[in-house]
PDB file of C-alpha atoms in Angstrom:
ATOM      1  CA  UNK A   1       0.000   0.000   0.000  1.00  0.00           C
ATOM      2  CA  UNK A   2       1.334   3.442  -0.925  1.00  0.00           C
ATOM      3  CA  UNK A   3       2.266   5.926   1.769  1.00  0.00           C
ATOM      4  CA  UNK A   4       0.027   8.947   2.390  1.00  0.00           C
ATOM      5  CA  UNK A   5       1.474  12.439   2.810  1.00  0.00           C
ATOM      6  CA  UNK A   6      -0.157  15.481   4.457  1.00  0.00           C
ATOM      7  CA  UNK A   7      -0.411  18.977   3.037  1.00  0.00           C
ATOM      8  CA  UNK A   8       1.418  20.205   6.145  1.00  0.00           C
ATOM      9  CA  UNK A   9       5.095  20.662   5.337  1.00  0.00           C
ATOM     10  CA  UNK A  10       4.615  21.770   1.708  1.00  0.00           C
ATOM     11  CA  UNK A  11       6.384  24.986   0.675  1.00  0.00           C
ATOM     12  CA  UNK A  12       5.618  27.672  -1.885  1.00  0.00           C
ATOM     13  CA  UNK A  13       8.290  29.766  -3.614  1.00  0.00           C
ATOM     14  CA  UNK A  14       8.103  32.781  -5.916  1.00  0.00           C
ATOM     15  CA  UNK A  15      10.694  33.595  -8.565  1.00  0.00           C
ATOM     16  CA  UNK A  16      10.956  36.490 -10.978  1.00  0.00           C
ATOM     17  CA  UNK A  17       9.138  37.403 -14.159  1.00  0.00           C
ATOM     18  CA  UNK A  18       9.143  34.643 -16.745  1.00  0.00           C
ATOM     19  CA  UNK A  19       8.220  34.314 -20.417  1.00  0.00           C
ATOM     20  CA  UNK A  20       5.936  31.392 -21.222  1.00  0.00           C
ATOM     21  CA  UNK A  21       7.073  29.611 -24.414  1.00  0.00           C
ATOM     22  CA  UNK A  22       4.722  28.315 -27.117  1.00  0.00           C
ATOM     23  CA  UNK A  23       5.615  24.715 -26.240  1.00  0.00           C
ATOM     24  CA  UNK A  24       4.877  23.099 -22.850  1.00  0.00           C
ATOM     25  CA  UNK A  25       7.280  24.312 -20.176  1.00  0.00           C
ATOM     26  CA  UNK A  26      10.033  22.055 -18.802  1.00  0.00           C
ATOM     27  CA  UNK A  27      12.174  22.204 -15.656  1.00  0.00           C
ATOM     28  CA  UNK A  28      15.100  23.905 -17.415  1.00  0.00           C
ATOM     29  CA  UNK A  29      12.861  26.885 -18.250  1.00  0.00           C
ATOM     30  CA  UNK A  30      13.006  27.733 -14.544  1.00  0.00           C
ATOM     31  CA  UNK A  31      16.756  27.142 -14.179  1.00  0.00           C
ATOM     32  CA  UNK A  32      17.848  30.777 -13.883  1.00  0.00           C
ATOM     33  CA  UNK A  33      15.220  31.775 -11.334  1.00  0.00           C
ATOM     34  CA  UNK A  34      16.150  33.080  -7.896  1.00  0.00           C
ATOM     35  CA  UNK A  35      13.597  31.648  -5.489  1.00  0.00           C
ATOM     36  CA  UNK A  36      12.148  33.154  -2.323  1.00  0.00           C
ATOM     37  CA  UNK A  37       9.951  31.104  -0.007  1.00  0.00           C
ATOM     38  CA  UNK A  38       6.599  32.683   0.887  1.00  0.00           C
ATOM     39  CA  UNK A  39       6.076  32.324   4.634  1.00  0.00           C
ATOM     40  CA  UNK A  40       2.754  32.128   6.474  1.00  0.00           C
ATOM     41  CA  UNK A  41       1.105  29.794   3.928  1.00  0.00           C
ATOM     42  CA  UNK A  42      -2.042  28.533   5.648  1.00  0.00           C
ATOM     43  CA  UNK A  43      -4.287  27.275   2.818  1.00  0.00           C
ATOM     44  CA  UNK A  44      -3.144  25.589  -0.407  1.00  0.00           C
ATOM     45  CA  UNK A  45      -5.494  25.981  -3.353  1.00  0.00           C
ATOM     46  CA  UNK A  46      -6.155  23.502  -6.142  1.00  0.00           C
ATOM     47  CA  UNK A  47      -4.036  23.593  -9.299  1.00  0.00           C
ATOM     48  CA  UNK A  48      -3.550  21.485 -12.415  1.00  0.00           C
ATOM     49  CA  UNK A  49      -4.762  21.042 -15.973  1.00  0.00           C
ATOM     50  CA  UNK A  50      -8.403  20.472 -16.822  1.00  0.00           C
ATOM     51  CA  UNK A  51      -9.550  20.129 -20.433  1.00  0.00           C
ATOM     52  CA  UNK A  52     -12.449  22.134 -21.788  1.00  0.00           C
ATOM     53  CA  UNK A  53     -15.348  20.044 -23.034  1.00  0.00           C
ATOM     54  CA  UNK A  54     -16.509  20.378 -26.639  1.00  0.00           C
ATOM     55  CA  UNK A  55     -20.060  19.136 -27.163  1.00  0.00           C
ATOM     56  CA  UNK A  56     -21.559  18.505 -30.605  1.00  0.00           C
ATOM     57  CA  UNK A  57     -25.228  17.540 -30.893  1.00  0.00           C
ATOM     58  CA  UNK A  58     -25.716  15.097 -33.787  1.00  0.00           C
ATOM     59  CA  UNK A  59     -29.252  14.861 -35.130  1.00  0.00           C
ATOM     60  CA  UNK A  60     -28.918  11.471 -36.803  1.00  0.00           C
ATOM     61  CA  UNK A  61     -27.352   9.858 -33.733  1.00  0.00           C
ATOM     62  CA  UNK A  62     -29.710  11.469 -31.233  1.00  0.00           C
ATOM     63  CA  UNK A  63     -26.697  11.992 -29.021  1.00  0.00           C
ATOM     64  CA  UNK A  64     -24.241  14.622 -27.855  1.00  0.00           C
ATOM     65  CA  UNK A  65     -20.661  13.743 -28.808  1.00  0.00           C
ATOM     66  CA  UNK A  66     -18.037  15.056 -26.403  1.00  0.00           C
ATOM     67  CA  UNK A  67     -14.424  15.880 -27.159  1.00  0.00           C
ATOM     68  CA  UNK A  68     -11.553  17.331 -25.177  1.00  0.00           C
ATOM     69  CA  UNK A  69     -10.543  20.856 -26.072  1.00  0.00           C
ATOM     70  CA  UNK A  70      -7.966  23.279 -24.739  1.00  0.00           C
ATOM     71  CA  UNK A  71      -6.366  22.870 -21.325  1.00  0.00           C
ATOM     72  CA  UNK A  72      -6.499  25.275 -18.396  1.00  0.00           C
ATOM     73  CA  UNK A  73      -4.414  24.848 -15.244  1.00  0.00           C
ATOM     74  CA  UNK A  74      -6.880  26.924 -13.252  1.00  0.00           C
ATOM     75  CA  UNK A  75      -6.543  29.656 -10.659  1.00  0.00           C
ATOM     76  CA  UNK A  76      -4.882  28.689  -7.391  1.00  0.00           C
ATOM     77  CA  UNK A  77      -6.474  30.341  -4.346  1.00  0.00           C
ATOM     78  CA  UNK A  78      -3.966  30.585  -1.490  1.00  0.00           C
ATOM     79  CA  UNK A  79      -4.261  32.095   1.973  1.00  0.00           C
ATOM     80  CA  UNK A  80      -1.376  33.514   3.991  1.00  0.00           C
ATOM     81  CA  UNK A  81      -1.110  34.781   7.542  1.00  0.00           C
ATOM     82  CA  UNK A  82       0.004  38.383   7.041  1.00  0.00           C
ATOM     83  CA  UNK A  83       3.730  38.836   7.739  1.00  0.00           C
ATOM     84  CA  UNK A  84       4.672  42.306   6.552  1.00  0.00           C
ATOM     85  CA  UNK A  85       8.434  41.757   6.886  1.00  0.00           C
ATOM     86  CA  UNK A  86       8.539  38.427   5.035  1.00  0.00           C
ATOM     87  CA  UNK A  87      10.534  38.712   1.759  1.00  0.00           C
ATOM     88  CA  UNK A  88       8.276  36.177   0.033  1.00  0.00           C
ATOM     89  CA  UNK A  89       5.096  38.054   0.857  1.00  0.00           C
ATOM     90  CA  UNK A  90       6.745  41.304  -0.185  1.00  0.00           C
ATOM     91  CA  UNK A  91       7.668  39.758  -3.557  1.00  0.00           C
ATOM     92  CA  UNK A  92       4.097  38.520  -3.946  1.00  0.00           C
ATOM     93  CA  UNK A  93       2.699  42.015  -3.372  1.00  0.00           C
ATOM     94  CA  UNK A  94       5.098  43.455  -5.959  1.00  0.00           C
ATOM     95  CA  UNK A  95       3.927  40.822  -8.454  1.00  0.00           C
ATOM     96  CA  UNK A  96       0.323  41.956  -7.933  1.00  0.00           C
ATOM     97  CA  UNK A  97       1.263  45.299  -9.503  1.00  0.00           C
ATOM     98  CA  UNK A  98       2.758  43.647 -12.595  1.00  0.00           C
ATOM     99  CA  UNK A  99       0.944  42.356 -15.685  1.00  0.00           C
ATOM    100  CA  UNK A 100       3.699  39.808 -16.354  1.00  0.00           C
ATOM    101  CA  UNK A 101       3.823  36.112 -15.534  1.00  0.00           C
ATOM    102  CA  UNK A 102       5.890  35.075 -12.520  1.00  0.00           C
ATOM    103  CA  UNK A 103       7.627  31.775 -11.831  1.00  0.00           C
ATOM    104  CA  UNK A 104       6.367  29.655  -8.940  1.00  0.00           C
ATOM    105  CA  UNK A 105       7.366  26.317  -7.500  1.00  0.00           C
ATOM    106  CA  UNK A 106       5.927  24.098  -4.786  1.00  0.00           C
ATOM    107  CA  UNK A 107       7.887  21.565  -2.751  1.00  0.00           C
ATOM    108  CA  UNK A 108       5.518  18.785  -1.733  1.00  0.00           C
ATOM    109  CA  UNK A 109       5.790  16.927   1.551  1.00  0.00           C
ATOM    110  CA  UNK A 110       6.650  13.470   0.246  1.00  0.00           C
ATOM    111  CA  UNK A 111      10.193  13.131   1.520  1.00  0.00           C
ATOM    112  CA  UNK A 112      12.033   9.849   1.878  1.00  0.00           C
ATOM    113  CA  UNK A 113      14.662   8.579   4.306  1.00  0.00           C
ATOM    114  CA  UNK A 114      17.906   6.737   3.608  1.00  0.00           C
ATOM    115  CA  UNK A 115      21.271   6.024   5.213  1.00  0.00           C
ATOM    116  CA  UNK A 116      23.981   8.637   4.633  1.00  0.00           C
ATOM    117  CA  UNK A 117      27.593   9.378   5.528  1.00  0.00           C
ATOM    118  CA  UNK A 118      29.236  12.781   6.032  1.00  0.00           C
ATOM    119  CA  UNK A 119      32.942  13.504   5.609  1.00  0.00           C
ATOM    120  CA  UNK A 120      35.021  15.821   7.789  1.00  0.00           C
ATOM    121  CA  UNK A 121      36.173  18.344   5.208  1.00  0.00           C
ATOM    122  CA  UNK A 122      35.840  21.897   3.899  1.00  0.00           C
ATOM    123  CA  UNK A 123      33.100  21.657   2.867  1.00  0.00           C
ATOM    124  CA  UNK A 124      31.679  18.528   4.463  1.00  0.00           C
ATOM    125  CA  UNK A 125      30.399  16.117   1.826  1.00  0.00           C
ATOM    126  CA  UNK A 126      27.189  14.143   2.304  1.00  0.00           C
ATOM    127  CA  UNK A 127      27.134  10.796   0.516  1.00  0.00           C
ATOM    128  CA  UNK A 128      23.607   9.605  -0.254  1.00  0.00           C
ATOM    129  CA  UNK A 129      23.184   7.077  -3.055  1.00  0.00           C
ATOM    130  CA  UNK A 130      21.253   8.377  -6.082  1.00  0.00           C
ATOM    131  CA  UNK A 131      19.883  11.321  -4.084  1.00  0.00           C
ATOM    132  CA  UNK A 132      18.265  13.238  -6.968  1.00  0.00           C
ATOM    133  CA  UNK A 133      18.657  16.520  -5.075  1.00  0.00           C
ATOM    134  CA  UNK A 134      18.862  20.048  -6.482  1.00  0.00           C
ATOM    135  CA  UNK A 135      20.450  23.202  -5.059  1.00  0.00           C
ATOM    136  CA  UNK A 136      18.353  24.763  -2.307  1.00  0.00           C
ATOM    137  CA  UNK A 137      16.416  21.617  -1.467  1.00  0.00           C
ATOM    138  CA  UNK A 138      15.958  21.003   2.282  1.00  0.00           C
ATOM    139  CA  UNK A 139      17.612  18.080   4.083  1.00  0.00           C
ATOM    140  CA  UNK A 140      17.077  16.991   7.674  1.00  0.00           C
ATOM    141  CA  UNK A 141      19.718  14.807   9.347  1.00  0.00           C
ATOM    142  CA  UNK A 142      19.387  12.335  12.191  1.00  0.00           C
ATOM    143  CA  UNK A 143      22.041  10.301  14.016  1.00  0.00           C
ATOM    144  CA  UNK A 144      21.812   7.565  16.611  1.00  0.00           C
ATOM    145  CA  UNK A 145      24.820   9.329  18.172  1.00  0.00           C
ATOM    146  CA  UNK A 146      26.141  12.733  17.107  1.00  0.00           C
ATOM    147  CA  UNK A 147      26.518  14.345  13.698  1.00  0.00           C
ATOM    148  CA  UNK A 148      29.882  15.680  12.501  1.00  0.00           C
ATOM    149  CA  UNK A 149      30.325  19.135  14.091  1.00  0.00           C
ATOM    150  CA  UNK A 150      28.850  21.698  13.658  1.00  0.00           C
ATOM    151  CA  UNK A 151      25.842  19.805  12.239  1.00  0.00           C
ATOM    152  CA  UNK A 152      23.003  19.145  14.662  1.00  0.00           C
ATOM    153  CA  UNK A 153      20.355  16.450  14.912  1.00  0.00           C
ATOM    154  CA  UNK A 154      16.908  17.174  13.444  1.00  0.00           C
ATOM    155  CA  UNK A 155      17.923  20.604  12.125  1.00  0.00           C
ATOM    156  CA  UNK A 156      16.945  21.474   8.571  1.00  0.00           C
ATOM    157  CA  UNK A 157      19.803  22.249   6.184  1.00  0.00           C
ATOM    158  CA  UNK A 158      19.807  22.988   2.462  1.00  0.00           C
ATOM    159  CA  UNK A 159      21.758  21.651  -0.514  1.00  0.00           C
ATOM    160  CA  UNK A 160      24.600  24.052  -1.329  1.00  0.00           C
ATOM    161  CA  UNK A 161      26.243  22.244  -4.259  1.00  0.00           C
ATOM    162  CA  UNK A 162      25.355  19.002  -6.035  1.00  0.00           C
ATOM    163  CA  UNK A 163      28.753  17.341  -6.446  1.00  0.00           C
ATOM    164  CA  UNK A 164      27.614  14.101  -8.099  1.00  0.00           C
ATOM    165  CA  UNK A 165      24.637  11.752  -8.319  1.00  0.00           C
ATOM    166  CA  UNK A 166      25.593  10.468  -4.865  1.00  0.00           C
ATOM    167  CA  UNK A 167      27.147  13.475  -3.091  1.00  0.00           C
ATOM    168  CA  UNK A 168      26.377  17.081  -2.143  1.00  0.00           C
ATOM    169  CA  UNK A 169      27.385  19.797   0.330  1.00  0.00           C
ATOM    170  CA  UNK A 170      25.144  21.664   2.773  1.00  0.00           C
ATOM    171  CA  UNK A 171      24.391  25.207   3.893  1.00  0.00           C
ATOM    172  CA  UNK A 172      22.362  26.555   6.799  1.00  0.00           C
ATOM    173  CA  UNK A 173      20.304  28.873   4.584  1.00  0.00           C
ATOM    174  CA  UNK A 174      19.468  28.808   0.855  1.00  0.00           C
ATOM    175  CA  UNK A 175      22.239  30.617  -1.005  1.00  0.00           C
ATOM    176  CA  UNK A 176      24.473  30.642   2.078  1.00  0.00           C
ATOM    177  CA  UNK A 177      28.039  29.430   2.602  1.00  0.00           C
ATOM    178  CA  UNK A 178      28.869  25.728   2.405  1.00  0.00           C
ATOM    179  CA  UNK A 179      29.275  24.120   5.833  1.00  0.00           C
ATOM    180  CA  UNK A 180      32.744  22.951   6.872  1.00  0.00           C
ATOM    181  CA  UNK A 181      32.646  19.897   9.133  1.00  0.00           C
ATOM    182  CA  UNK A 182      35.347  19.855  11.798  1.00  0.00           C
ATOM    183  CA  UNK A 183      34.789  16.821  14.013  1.00  0.00           C
ATOM    184  CA  UNK A 184      33.836  13.190  13.362  1.00  0.00           C
ATOM    185  CA  UNK A 185      30.365  12.172  14.487  1.00  0.00           C
ATOM    186  CA  UNK A 186      29.179   8.929  16.039  1.00  0.00           C
ATOM    187  CA  UNK A 187      26.378   6.510  15.309  1.00  0.00           C
ATOM    188  CA  UNK A 188      24.378   5.827  12.157  1.00  0.00           C
ATOM    189  CA  UNK A 189      23.222   8.794  10.074  1.00  0.00           C
ATOM    190  CA  UNK A 190      19.848   8.981   8.344  1.00  0.00           C
ATOM    191  CA  UNK A 191      18.900  11.737   5.898  1.00  0.00           C
ATOM    192  CA  UNK A 192      15.322  12.857   5.332  1.00  0.00           C
ATOM    193  CA  UNK A 193      15.328  14.416   1.894  1.00  0.00           C
ATOM    194  CA  UNK A 194      13.742  14.837  -1.482  1.00  0.00           C
ATOM    195  CA  UNK A 195      10.157  15.808  -2.079  1.00  0.00           C
ATOM    196  CA  UNK A 196       8.426  16.315  -5.404  1.00  0.00           C
ATOM    197  CA  UNK A 197       8.475  19.711  -7.100  1.00  0.00           C
ATOM    198  CA  UNK A 198       5.764  21.435  -9.107  1.00  0.00           C
ATOM    199  CA  UNK A 199       6.752  24.373 -11.335  1.00  0.00           C
ATOM    200  CA  UNK A 200       4.462  26.782 -13.187  1.00  0.00           C
ATOM    201  CA  UNK A 201       4.060  30.337 -14.460  1.00  0.00           C
ATOM    202  CA  UNK A 202       1.199  32.481 -13.218  1.00  0.00           C
ATOM    203  CA  UNK A 203      -0.261  35.951 -13.043  1.00  0.00           C
ATOM    204  CA  UNK A 204      -0.690  37.236  -9.489  1.00  0.00           C
ATOM    205  CA  UNK A 205      -4.225  38.563  -9.752  1.00  0.00           C
ATOM    206  CA  UNK A 206      -4.713  40.108  -6.339  1.00  0.00           C
ATOM    207  CA  UNK A 207      -3.939  40.116  -2.644  1.00  0.00           C
ATOM    208  CA  UNK A 208      -7.039  40.735  -0.563  1.00  0.00           C
ATOM    209  CA  UNK A 209      -6.629  41.199   3.170  1.00  0.00           C
ATOM    210  CA  UNK A 210      -9.216  39.381   5.244  1.00  0.00           C
ATOM    211  CA  UNK A 211     -10.640  40.427   8.571  1.00  0.00           C
ATOM    212  CA  UNK A 212     -12.731  38.352  10.940  1.00  0.00           C
ATOM    213  CA  UNK A 213     -13.570  38.083  14.605  1.00  0.00           C
ATOM    214  CA  UNK A 214     -11.413  39.562  17.352  1.00  0.00           C
ATOM    215  CA  UNK A 215      -9.486  36.329  17.921  1.00  0.00           C
ATOM    216  CA  UNK A 216      -8.611  35.908  14.259  1.00  0.00           C
ATOM    217  CA  UNK A 217      -5.231  36.734  12.771  1.00  0.00           C
ATOM    218  CA  UNK A 218      -5.075  38.940   9.704  1.00  0.00           C
ATOM    219  CA  UNK A 219      -4.971  36.890   6.522  1.00  0.00           C
ATOM    220  CA  UNK A 220      -4.277  37.630   2.896  1.00  0.00           C
ATOM    221  CA  UNK A 221      -5.974  35.800   0.023  1.00  0.00           C
ATOM    222  CA  UNK A 222      -3.948  35.609  -3.183  1.00  0.00           C
ATOM    223  CA  UNK A 223      -5.056  34.248  -6.556  1.00  0.00           C
ATOM    224  CA  UNK A 224      -2.450  32.762  -8.904  1.00  0.00           C
ATOM    225  CA  UNK A 225      -3.921  32.550 -12.407  1.00  0.00           C
ATOM    226  CA  UNK A 226      -1.787  29.799 -13.925  1.00  0.00           C
ATOM    227  CA  UNK A 227      -0.682  30.412 -17.514  1.00  0.00           C
ATOM    228  CA  UNK A 228       1.340  27.256 -18.198  1.00  0.00           C
ATOM    229  CA  UNK A 229       1.307  23.531 -17.776  1.00  0.00           C
ATOM    230  CA  UNK A 230       2.326  22.149 -14.371  1.00  0.00           C
ATOM    231  CA  UNK A 231       5.890  20.815 -14.582  1.00  0.00           C
ATOM    232  CA  UNK A 232       6.542  17.817 -12.328  1.00  0.00           C
ATOM    233  CA  UNK A 233      10.044  17.136 -11.032  1.00  0.00           C
TER     234      UNK A 233
END
């Protein structure tokens, strides 16, 4: 039986303006984007292609014949707890004022776990067979003893550089400096990593602030009108 994954733990990122090609978009179309996570994400809207229905009524058949027409990836309705100083929310508000498409990506919460080793080096190198990671992807490390210093158990790190199919270095923040490991750890190391990505281009149609009762935090509702296919990675 397949494993089930919750919505909790998913992450939404905004990039810069992007031109949508005539052909379906692919992962490399998003390769030059600089991504900023949007904090305070409290409700994830629906997204994904749905074909328009073409209906032709045929007299001689006494039946409507249906065909699939053009595709539409829909409008994704998201809600955020208002955080005025969050760079992601600030970028989202700037995108509202633009008539251009913006790049977005979602990291889904379907991570996997596998045994790993970490060298003592500058930078420290994580060996994880066939990891499939990309730069900026989060990694959480666990050890039955201690991790190589200064790494800490159950702290989230990010991929700094993909060195090979089986190795990569880490950083404490996306775009930060690679971590140098200085002391051998103990025990068996497990890495929680991966997660599926969804990439798309969208117009940011609005950002409506929501009120409510006294014991309600201020929320912001944002509509992403998707103008491309959804790229799975």
